[in-house]
Amino acid sequence: MSGPGRGDSGQALLAVLGALLLAVLLAYAAGALAWSRSGDADRQRAVDLAALAAARSMAEDHPDVVIPYGDVADGSPLPPDSLTRDAYLTRARAAARRTASRNGVGTVRVSFPDAAGDLLPLRVRVETGTARGRGDRLAEAEALPPSAVLATGPAAAGQYRGPLEHRDGKPMRPDVARAYDRMARAARADGVGLLVVSGFRSDAEQAVLFARNPDPKWVAPPGHSLHRLGTELDLGPRAAYGWLSRNARRFGFVQRYSWEPWHYGFTRGAGTASVGYGGRAGAPPARAAAGATAQSADGMAGTTLPTWVPVRYRPAIIAAAQRFNVGAVLLAAQLRVESGFDPNARSPAGAQGIAQFMPATAREYGLRDPFDAEASIHAQARLMRTLLATFGAVPMALAAYNAGPGAVQRCRCAGPFAETRRYVATILSLVLGTGDVAGLAAAQLEVRLVR
């Protein structure tokens, strides 16, 4: 016969052992779940990095690709370091797979969602496994024109890094200083004294101002301010505002915002001389693209155009560039992308001619015959001068030419649509690829993770 309480103590011991076993099982399950989650996170991080590596490869290679628009119409040799479209994509795939492998994922699938059409893809998708299934991971990244990045997140690159001159102790680009001097002399002749209150501000200086007053209507966040381009002046005194509103445009300055009567931006010499004037500090004078540019044979000294510009259109491009103060290389690259220099081109959307004017825009700019190449090129330069003056940046002006000013105004970016982003990137890369880097040093493509 058992002693009193022995059965109860045995049952208690079993309960304790059961609880310990349950705790061990729960701990094991929690550890397994944590390991699984950690493994999932590691795989996701690997494909994120792989997608970014592929997009960076595309951004760096984009200017070197032979873009398929009837290349080199006059039979001149291509630059020896030019890439084909297939090589461009192969290098991006290799960058993705190499990065994934270094981060513990041996097999990834790499595809390009925007590969259809003539323009080069800018978006890349990286996936784990051989077929989408549970536990697989996906990431997408893309290369973007710089001001398209500004609309979606911070951009650390792009501030002016060239030489500065000072007026009233405030820094500005040399060409802006010369224009300001002419305007100040005219103002003095009218009995008005101008004062420069603020000029160039670096991103670091802008960050301090924004921290003091984080209201984007009055102080732009660092990386967004036009003052970082060296083209902007805040002017005074208050008594000069009326004179400025009537006269500043004659000297190449436009009032940027209706609510800031003191803020004027310089827009003359637009195109390849408006963004990053003077080039990035320490940058070589041109890309290594031997044979990509040639002295014009049109009797206009000092003017160069790429060898892929047909000889018969060079005089019209140079004349339009000089008349409207828009970069000749920029106009040529735009024509190449718009029509491949085909004066009879028609798009499914109804655009016509070498510069692909829509009928309503042609009428607005006095272009009676969009199939008249010379008249179209002059209308193109006139329109680009207007867009550059309106938006103050080459990428945004190009986007407005492609998508319409309204779409660009709404997003304040160069990428309202995926096709527009590819259009802008292609033209910027054509300009950069010719060696004309002095004016577009701030226009290299940027990279972001989008999924």
Coordinates of C-alpha atoms in Angstrom, one line a residue, residues 91-245:
R91 CA 27.1 43.0 -68.1
A92 CA 24.1 43.9 -65.9
R93 CA 23.1 40.3 -65.5
A94 CA 26.7 39.4 -64.6
A95 CA 26.8 42.2 -62.0
A96 CA 23.6 40.9 -60.4
R97 CA 24.7 37.2 -60.3
R98 CA 28.1 38.1 -59.0
T99 CA 26.7 40.2 -56.2
A100 CA 24.0 37.6 -55.3
S101 CA 26.7 34.9 -55.1
R102 CA 28.9 37.0 -52.8
N103 CA 25.9 37.4 -50.5
G104 CA 25.1 33.7 -50.2
V105 CA 22.6 33.2 -53.0
G106 CA 23.9 31.0 -55.8
T107 CA 21.1 31.1 -58.3
V108 CA 19.1 34.1 -59.4
R109 CA 17.0 35.0 -62.4
V110 CA 17.6 38.4 -63.9
S111 CA 15.2 40.1 -66.3
F112 CA 14.4 43.6 -67.7
P113 CA 10.8 44.6 -67.4
D114 CA 11.1 47.5 -69.8
A115 CA 13.2 45.8 -72.5
A116 CA 10.5 46.3 -75.2
G117 CA 11.1 49.1 -77.8
D118 CA 14.2 50.8 -79.1
L119 CA 15.3 52.6 -76.0
L120 CA 17.7 50.9 -73.6
P121 CA 16.1 49.2 -70.5
L122 CA 16.7 51.0 -67.2
R123 CA 14.9 48.7 -64.9
V124 CA 16.1 45.3 -63.7
R125 CA 14.3 42.5 -61.8
V126 CA 16.2 39.9 -59.7
E127 CA 14.5 36.7 -58.3
T128 CA 15.8 33.7 -56.4
G129 CA 15.1 30.2 -57.5
T130 CA 14.2 28.9 -60.9
A131 CA 10.5 29.5 -60.6
R132 CA 8.4 31.7 -58.3
G133 CA 7.4 29.8 -55.3
R134 CA 7.2 30.0 -51.5
G135 CA 10.3 31.4 -49.9
D136 CA 11.6 32.9 -53.1
R137 CA 12.6 36.6 -53.0
L138 CA 12.3 39.4 -55.6
A139 CA 13.8 42.9 -56.0
E140 CA 13.7 45.6 -58.7
A141 CA 15.9 48.5 -59.2
E142 CA 16.3 51.1 -61.9
A143 CA 18.6 53.8 -63.2
L144 CA 17.0 57.3 -63.4
P145 CA 17.8 60.8 -64.6
P146 CA 18.9 62.9 -61.6
S147 CA 15.8 65.0 -61.2
A148 CA 13.6 62.0 -61.4
V149 CA 15.4 60.8 -58.3
L150 CA 14.8 64.2 -56.6
A151 CA 11.0 63.5 -56.9
T152 CA 11.2 60.2 -55.1
G153 CA 14.0 60.6 -52.6
P154 CA 17.2 62.4 -51.6
A155 CA 20.0 62.8 -54.2
A156 CA 23.5 63.3 -52.8
A157 CA 25.1 64.1 -56.2
G158 CA 24.7 67.0 -58.5
Q159 CA 25.8 70.3 -56.8
Y160 CA 27.9 72.7 -58.8
R161 CA 31.6 72.1 -58.2
G162 CA 33.2 74.5 -60.6
P163 CA 34.9 77.9 -60.1
L164 CA 33.0 80.6 -58.3
E165 CA 33.0 84.4 -58.4
H166 CA 31.6 86.7 -55.7
R167 CA 29.4 89.7 -55.8
D168 CA 28.6 91.4 -52.5
G169 CA 30.4 88.5 -50.9
K170 CA 28.1 85.9 -52.3
P171 CA 29.3 83.1 -54.6
M172 CA 28.0 82.3 -58.1
R173 CA 29.1 80.7 -61.4
P174 CA 31.3 83.0 -63.5
D175 CA 28.8 83.2 -66.3
V176 CA 26.1 84.2 -63.8
A177 CA 28.4 86.9 -62.4
R178 CA 29.0 88.4 -65.8
A179 CA 25.2 88.5 -66.5
Y180 CA 24.5 90.0 -63.1
D181 CA 27.1 92.7 -63.7
R182 CA 25.4 93.7 -67.0
M183 CA 22.0 93.8 -65.2
A184 CA 23.4 95.8 -62.3
R185 CA 24.8 98.4 -64.6
A186 CA 21.4 98.7 -66.4
A187 CA 19.7 99.0 -63.0
R188 CA 22.1 101.8 -61.9
A189 CA 21.4 103.7 -65.1
D190 CA 17.7 103.6 -64.1
G191 CA 18.5 104.8 -60.5
V192 CA 18.1 101.3 -58.9
G193 CA 20.9 99.7 -56.8
L194 CA 20.9 95.9 -56.8
L195 CA 22.2 93.8 -53.9
V196 CA 23.0 90.1 -53.9
V197 CA 21.6 88.6 -50.7
S198 CA 22.4 85.0 -51.4
G199 CA 24.0 82.9 -54.2
F200 CA 25.4 79.5 -54.4
R201 CA 24.8 77.2 -51.5
S202 CA 26.2 73.7 -51.1
D203 CA 24.1 70.8 -50.0
A204 CA 25.7 71.0 -46.5
E205 CA 24.8 74.6 -46.1
Q206 CA 21.3 73.9 -47.3
A207 CA 20.9 71.2 -44.7
V208 CA 21.7 73.7 -42.0
L209 CA 19.1 76.2 -43.3
F210 CA 16.5 73.4 -43.7
A211 CA 17.1 72.3 -40.1
R212 CA 16.3 75.8 -38.9
N213 CA 13.1 76.1 -41.0
P214 CA 11.9 72.7 -42.3
D215 CA 9.2 74.1 -44.5
P216 CA 9.8 73.0 -48.1
K217 CA 7.8 75.9 -49.5
W218 CA 10.4 78.4 -48.2
V219 CA 13.5 76.3 -47.7
A220 CA 14.3 73.4 -50.0
P221 CA 15.7 70.2 -48.5
P222 CA 19.3 69.5 -49.1
G223 CA 19.8 68.0 -52.6
H224 CA 16.7 69.8 -53.9
S225 CA 17.7 73.5 -53.9
L226 CA 18.4 75.2 -57.2
H227 CA 20.9 77.3 -55.4
R228 CA 23.2 74.2 -55.4
L229 CA 23.6 74.6 -59.2
G230 CA 25.3 78.0 -58.9
T231 CA 22.6 79.6 -61.1
E232 CA 20.4 81.2 -58.5
L233 CA 20.5 84.6 -56.9
D234 CA 18.4 86.1 -54.1
L235 CA 18.3 89.8 -54.9
G236 CA 17.4 93.0 -53.0
P237 CA 16.5 95.5 -51.8
R238 CA 12.7 95.4 -51.7
A239 CA 12.6 98.6 -53.7
A240 CA 14.3 96.8 -56.7
Y241 CA 11.6 94.1 -57.0
G242 CA 9.5 96.0 -59.5
W243 CA 12.5 96.8 -61.7
L244 CA 13.6 93.2 -61.6
S245 CA 10.2 91.9 -62.6

